[in-house]
Amino acid sequence: MKLHSLIFEPRKPSIVQFTDNLTMTDNIKTHDVGIDTMKRRSIGTQTEIDEKKPSTKGVIIQDECTSIPLAVCPSCSAWSIQGVLAVGDVAGNIHIVINDAVVSTTKVHLQFVSSISWISKTQFISCGTDGNVVILQFKGTSIETIKSVRLSVVDLPRNIRKSSTSVKSLSIVAMSRYDSEVCIGTETGGLWIASLPDLHLKAVPSIPQAIQSVLYMSPFIIISGDDESTTMINCDGSFVESIAIAAKHLCKIDDDLFIMTDNSRIVIYDKTLKKIMYDENRSAQCLTVTPLGDIVLLSENQLIALNLLKSCT
């Protein structure tokens, strides 16, 4: 298994070197990460790529990004298959972006929007640290709530909440969709599988732990938190495997493979073979996988597109 890379640098310097003999024609969608939540910031919505001239090592490309100002820091985002961008922010708002312009801003959550995922051409699901899971309908240039549920302390498994019957909201920190279900994780270790679109919740037996991110690849759930390892469990809560990396970001590549990073190392793991297929020391503040299966990661001030080549051996 090999990774070929394509590097995008900021406007200054404005040209970058594509060092592999590959081409890229799709636009790259990006958003700012790791910035001060109290300052006015913007989101980059499109990268235009122009081929300049061939070289012995590949082609030289130039990139231009469109920035859209927001009143507060964006916290998450998701593209629909029709190219509509939904952006959540730290104040609980969700912004709809069409053709490089914010067409609507709606207060959906009381606090930080932690995750957004489109579930159809016109509907998406969001969750936040206010404990709410919300299905929203996109109509014209606005959104409206279709259904919502709220998770509270009393919903936690007894081994986590002990004897507490508090109705205080839980902080939802992670969500991952698989087909017609989503896995929801709270910062205290609570896990639920919610069916779509009715949001029927089924608790997953789990232990008290700090959850940072989850990846749902039924019948498995991959969990990362404060530990020095990443854990894979079954949907019934039974332990499957421990992977020696404290992953901060998890992304599905295909039905068998997923990629994770601890910001200084990237690992590709096969859940069926239960084996690490690729392991490299590489800086990565965040990463995602495109619909075409390419891996895009942010490394310091560079966007790097990685093309995964599978070996026949």
Coordinates of C-alpha atoms in Angstrom, one line a residue:
M1 CA 0.0 0.0 0.0
K2 CA 1.4 3.4 -1.1
L3 CA 0.4 7.0 -0.8
H4 CA 1.2 9.6 -3.5
S5 CA 0.9 13.2 -2.5
L6 CA -0.1 16.5 -4.0
I7 CA 0.7 19.6 -1.9
F8 CA -1.3 22.9 -1.8
E9 CA 0.4 25.8 -0.1
P10 CA -1.0 29.2 0.8
R11 CA -1.3 32.1 -1.6
K12 CA 2.2 33.3 -0.6
P13 CA 4.0 31.6 -2.2
S14 CA 1.3 31.1 -4.8
I15 CA 2.7 28.2 -6.8
V16 CA 3.4 24.7 -5.5
Q17 CA 5.0 21.6 -6.9
F18 CA 3.0 18.5 -7.7
T19 CA 5.8 15.9 -7.3
D20 CA 4.0 12.8 -8.5
N21 CA 3.0 11.9 -12.0
L22 CA -0.7 12.3 -11.3
T23 CA -3.4 14.8 -12.1
M24 CA -6.2 16.3 -10.0
T25 CA -9.3 17.9 -11.6
D26 CA -11.7 18.1 -8.7
N27 CA -12.0 21.2 -6.6
I28 CA -10.8 21.0 -3.0
K29 CA -13.2 22.2 -0.3
T30 CA -11.5 23.5 2.9
H31 CA -12.3 25.1 6.2
D32 CA -10.2 26.8 8.9
V33 CA -9.2 24.8 11.9
G34 CA -7.4 25.4 15.2
I35 CA -8.1 29.1 15.6
D36 CA -9.2 31.5 18.3
T37 CA -12.9 31.2 18.8
M38 CA -13.3 34.7 20.0
K39 CA -12.1 36.3 16.8
R40 CA -13.9 36.9 13.5
R41 CA -12.9 34.3 11.1
S42 CA -13.7 33.0 7.6
I43 CA -14.1 29.7 5.8
G44 CA -12.5 28.7 2.6
T45 CA -15.1 27.2 0.2
Q46 CA -13.3 26.4 -3.0
T47 CA -9.9 25.9 -4.5
E48 CA -9.4 26.4 -8.2
I49 CA -6.5 24.5 -9.7
D50 CA -4.8 25.7 -12.9
E51 CA -2.1 23.6 -14.7
K52 CA 0.8 25.9 -15.5
K53 CA 3.4 23.8 -17.3
P54 CA 4.7 20.2 -17.3
S55 CA 7.9 19.3 -15.6
T56 CA 10.0 16.2 -15.3
K57 CA 8.4 15.6 -11.9
G58 CA 4.8 16.3 -12.7
V59 CA 2.9 19.5 -13.2
I60 CA 3.0 22.9 -11.5
I61 CA -0.3 24.1 -10.1
Q62 CA -1.6 27.3 -8.7
D63 CA -4.4 27.6 -6.1
E64 CA -6.9 30.3 -5.2
C65 CA -9.2 30.1 -2.3
T66 CA -12.5 32.0 -1.7
S67 CA -13.0 33.1 1.9
I68 CA -16.3 33.9 3.5
P69 CA -16.3 35.9 6.8
L70 CA -18.2 34.6 9.8
A71 CA -19.0 36.4 13.1
V72 CA -17.5 33.5 15.1
C73 CA -15.2 30.5 14.6
P74 CA -16.6 27.6 12.5
S75 CA -16.5 24.3 14.3
C76 CA -17.5 21.8 11.7
S77 CA -18.9 21.6 8.1
A78 CA -20.3 19.2 5.6
W79 CA -21.0 19.2 1.8
S80 CA -24.2 17.9 0.3
I81 CA -23.9 15.9 -2.9
Q82 CA -25.4 19.0 -4.7
G83 CA -22.6 21.2 -3.5
V84 CA -24.5 23.0 -0.6
L85 CA -22.2 23.6 2.4
A86 CA -23.5 23.5 5.9
V87 CA -21.2 25.1 8.5
G88 CA -21.7 24.9 12.3
D89 CA -20.0 27.4 14.6
V90 CA -19.1 27.6 18.3
A91 CA -22.2 29.7 19.1
G92 CA -24.6 27.0 17.9
N93 CA -25.5 28.5 14.6
I94 CA -25.6 26.6 11.3
H95 CA -24.8 28.6 8.1
I96 CA -25.9 27.5 4.6
V97 CA -23.4 28.4 1.9
I98 CA -24.3 28.4 -1.8
N99 CA -22.0 29.7 -4.6
D100 CA -19.5 31.2 -2.1
A101 CA -22.2 33.2 -0.2
V102 CA -23.9 32.6 3.1
V103 CA -27.6 32.5 2.2
S104 CA -28.9 31.8 5.7
T105 CA -27.9 31.5 9.4
T106 CA -30.1 29.6 11.8
K107 CA -29.7 29.2 15.6
V108 CA -30.0 25.4 16.0
H109 CA -28.0 24.6 19.1
L110 CA -27.5 26.4 22.4
Q111 CA -23.8 25.7 22.4
F112 CA -20.9 24.4 20.2
V113 CA -22.0 22.5 17.0
S114 CA -19.8 19.4 17.2
S115 CA -20.8 17.5 14.0
I116 CA -22.9 17.8 10.8
S117 CA -23.7 15.1 8.3
W118 CA -25.9 15.1 5.2
I119 CA -28.3 12.2 5.1
S120 CA -30.0 13.0 1.8
K121 CA -30.0 15.7 -0.9
T122 CA -32.1 18.0 1.3
Q123 CA -31.7 16.8 4.9
F124 CA -28.8 16.7 7.3
I125 CA -28.2 15.8 11.0
S126 CA -26.4 17.9 13.5
C127 CA -25.4 17.4 17.1
G128 CA -23.9 19.7 19.7
T129 CA -22.5 20.1 23.2
D130 CA -26.0 21.1 24.4
G131 CA -27.0 17.4 24.1
N132 CA -29.3 17.9 21.2
V133 CA -29.4 15.7 18.0
V134 CA -31.4 17.5 15.3
I135 CA -32.5 16.5 11.8
L136 CA -32.9 19.5 9.6
Q137 CA -34.6 20.1 6.2
F138 CA -33.0 22.4 3.6
K139 CA -35.6 24.3 1.6
G140 CA -34.7 27.0 -0.8
T141 CA -32.2 29.0 1.1
S142 CA -33.3 28.2 4.6
I143 CA -33.4 25.2 7.0
E144 CA -36.1 24.0 9.4
T145 CA -36.1 21.4 12.2
I146 CA -37.8 18.1 11.3
K147 CA -37.1 16.1 14.5
S148 CA -34.8 16.4 17.5
V149 CA -33.9 14.4 20.6
R150 CA -32.0 15.5 23.7
L151 CA -29.5 13.3 25.7
S152 CA -29.3 13.9 29.4
V153 CA -27.3 12.3 32.3
V154 CA -30.2 9.9 33.1
D155 CA -29.8 8.4 29.6
L156 CA -26.3 7.2 30.4
P157 CA -25.7 3.5 31.2
R158 CA -25.9 2.9 34.9
N159 CA -22.2 2.0 35.2
I160 CA -21.3 5.5 33.9
R161 CA -24.0 7.6 35.6
K162 CA -23.9 5.6 38.9
S163 CA -27.0 6.6 40.9
S164 CA -27.5 9.9 39.3
T165 CA -30.9 10.7 37.8
S166 CA -30.0 14.2 36.7
V167 CA -31.7 15.6 33.6
K168 CA -28.7 17.8 32.9
S169 CA -27.8 17.8 29.2
L170 CA -24.9 15.6 28.0
S171 CA -22.1 17.1 25.9
I172 CA -22.1 15.4 22.5
V173 CA -18.6 15.5 21.1
A174 CA -18.7 13.1 18.1
M175 CA -21.0 11.6 15.6
S176 CA -20.4 9.2 12.7
R177 CA -23.0 8.0 10.1
Y178 CA -23.2 4.5 8.6
D179 CA -26.0 4.0 6.1
S180 CA -29.3 4.7 7.9
E181 CA -27.8 5.0 11.4
V182 CA -25.5 7.3 13.3
C183 CA -23.3 6.6 16.2
I184 CA -23.2 9.4 18.9
G185 CA -20.5 9.8 21.5
T186 CA -20.5 12.0 24.6
E187 CA -17.5 13.3 26.5
T188 CA -18.1 11.0 29.5
G189 CA -18.1 7.8 27.4
G190 CA -21.8 7.3 26.5
L191 CA -22.4 5.8 23.1
W192 CA -25.7 5.4 21.2
I193 CA -26.8 4.2 17.8
A194 CA -29.6 6.3 16.4
S195 CA -31.7 5.2 13.5
L196 CA -32.6 7.6 10.7
P197 CA -34.8 9.5 10.2
D198 CA -36.8 8.7 13.4
L199 CA -33.8 9.1 15.8
H200 CA -34.7 6.1 17.8
L201 CA -31.8 5.7 20.3
K202 CA -30.2 2.5 21.4
A203 CA -27.5 2.6 24.0
V204 CA -24.2 0.8 23.4
P205 CA -22.8 -0.8 26.6
S206 CA -19.6 1.1 27.3
I207 CA -17.2 2.1 30.1
P208 CA -16.5 5.5 31.5
Q209 CA -13.9 7.1 29.2
A210 CA -13.1 10.4 27.6
I211 CA -14.3 10.3 24.0
Q212 CA -12.8 12.6 21.4
S213 CA -14.0 11.0 18.2
V214 CA -15.9 8.0 16.9
L215 CA -16.1 6.2 13.6
Y216 CA -19.0 3.9 12.9
M217 CA -18.3 1.0 10.5
S218 CA -21.0 -1.5 11.4
P219 CA -20.7 -3.9 13.1
F220 CA -17.7 -2.0 14.6
I221 CA -17.3 1.3 16.4
I222 CA -13.9 2.8 16.6
I223 CA -13.3 5.1 19.6
S224 CA -10.5 7.5 20.5
G225 CA -10.0 9.6 23.6
D226 CA -7.4 10.5 26.1
D227 CA -5.8 7.0 26.2
E228 CA -2.6 6.1 24.3
S229 CA -4.5 3.8 22.0
T230 CA -7.6 3.7 19.8
T231 CA -10.2 1.0 20.6
M232 CA -12.5 -1.0 18.3
I233 CA -15.6 -2.5 19.8
N234 CA -18.7 -4.3 18.5
C235 CA -22.1 -2.6 18.5
D236 CA -23.0 -4.7 21.5
G237 CA -20.1 -3.1 23.4
S238 CA -17.8 -6.1 23.4
F239 CA -14.1 -5.5 22.9
V240 CA -12.5 -6.3 19.6
E241 CA -9.1 -4.7 19.2
S242 CA -6.8 -2.0 20.6
I243 CA -4.6 0.0 18.1
A244 CA -1.4 1.6 19.3
I245 CA -2.2 5.2 18.4
A246 CA -4.0 7.9 20.3
A247 CA -6.0 9.0 17.3
K248 CA -7.5 12.5 17.2
H249 CA -9.1 12.2 13.8
L250 CA -10.7 9.1 12.2
C251 CA -12.1 8.7 8.7
K252 CA -13.5 5.8 6.7
I253 CA -11.7 5.1 3.3
D254 CA -13.9 2.1 2.1
D255 CA -15.8 -0.8 3.6
D256 CA -12.7 -2.3 5.1
L257 CA -10.1 0.5 5.6
F258 CA -10.1 3.6 7.8
I259 CA -7.4 6.2 8.4
M260 CA -6.4 7.9 11.7
T261 CA -3.9 10.5 12.9
D262 CA -2.6 11.6 16.2
N263 CA -1.3 14.8 14.5
S264 CA 2.2 13.4 14.0
R265 CA 1.5 10.0 12.5
I266 CA -1.0 8.5 10.1
V267 CA -2.1 4.9 10.2
I268 CA -4.4 3.0 7.8
Y269 CA -6.1 0.0 9.4
D270 CA -8.0 -2.9 7.9
K271 CA -11.0 -3.7 10.2
T272 CA -11.6 -7.1 8.5
L273 CA -8.0 -8.3 8.7
K274 CA -7.5 -6.4 12.0
K275 CA -4.1 -5.3 10.7
I276 CA -2.2 -2.0 10.2
M277 CA -1.8 -1.7 6.4
Y278 CA 0.1 1.6 6.4
D279 CA 2.1 3.5 9.0
E280 CA 4.0 6.8 8.5
N281 CA 5.3 9.6 10.6
R282 CA 3.6 12.6 9.0
S283 CA 2.2 15.9 10.5
A284 CA -1.5 16.2 10.1
Q285 CA -3.7 18.6 12.0
C286 CA -6.9 17.1 10.5
L287 CA -7.8 14.9 7.6
T288 CA -10.8 13.8 5.4
V289 CA -11.5 11.3 2.6
T290 CA -13.1 12.5 -0.6
P291 CA -15.9 10.6 -2.4
L292 CA -13.2 9.4 -4.9
G293 CA -11.2 7.9 -2.1
D294 CA -8.4 10.4 -2.0
I295 CA -7.1 11.5 1.4
V296 CA -6.8 15.2 2.1
L297 CA -4.9 16.3 5.2
L298 CA -3.9 19.7 6.7
S299 CA -0.2 19.7 7.6
E300 CA 0.9 23.0 9.1
N301 CA 0.2 25.6 6.3
Q302 CA -0.3 23.0 3.5
L303 CA -3.2 21.0 2.2
I304 CA -1.9 17.6 0.9
A305 CA -4.0 15.3 -1.2
L306 CA -2.9 11.6 -0.9
N307 CA -3.8 9.1 -3.5
L308 CA -4.0 5.6 -2.1
L309 CA -2.5 2.8 -4.2
K310 CA -3.4 -0.7 -3.1
S311 CA -0.9 -3.5 -3.7
C312 CA -2.0 -6.8 -5.1
T313 CA 0.3 -8.7 -2.7

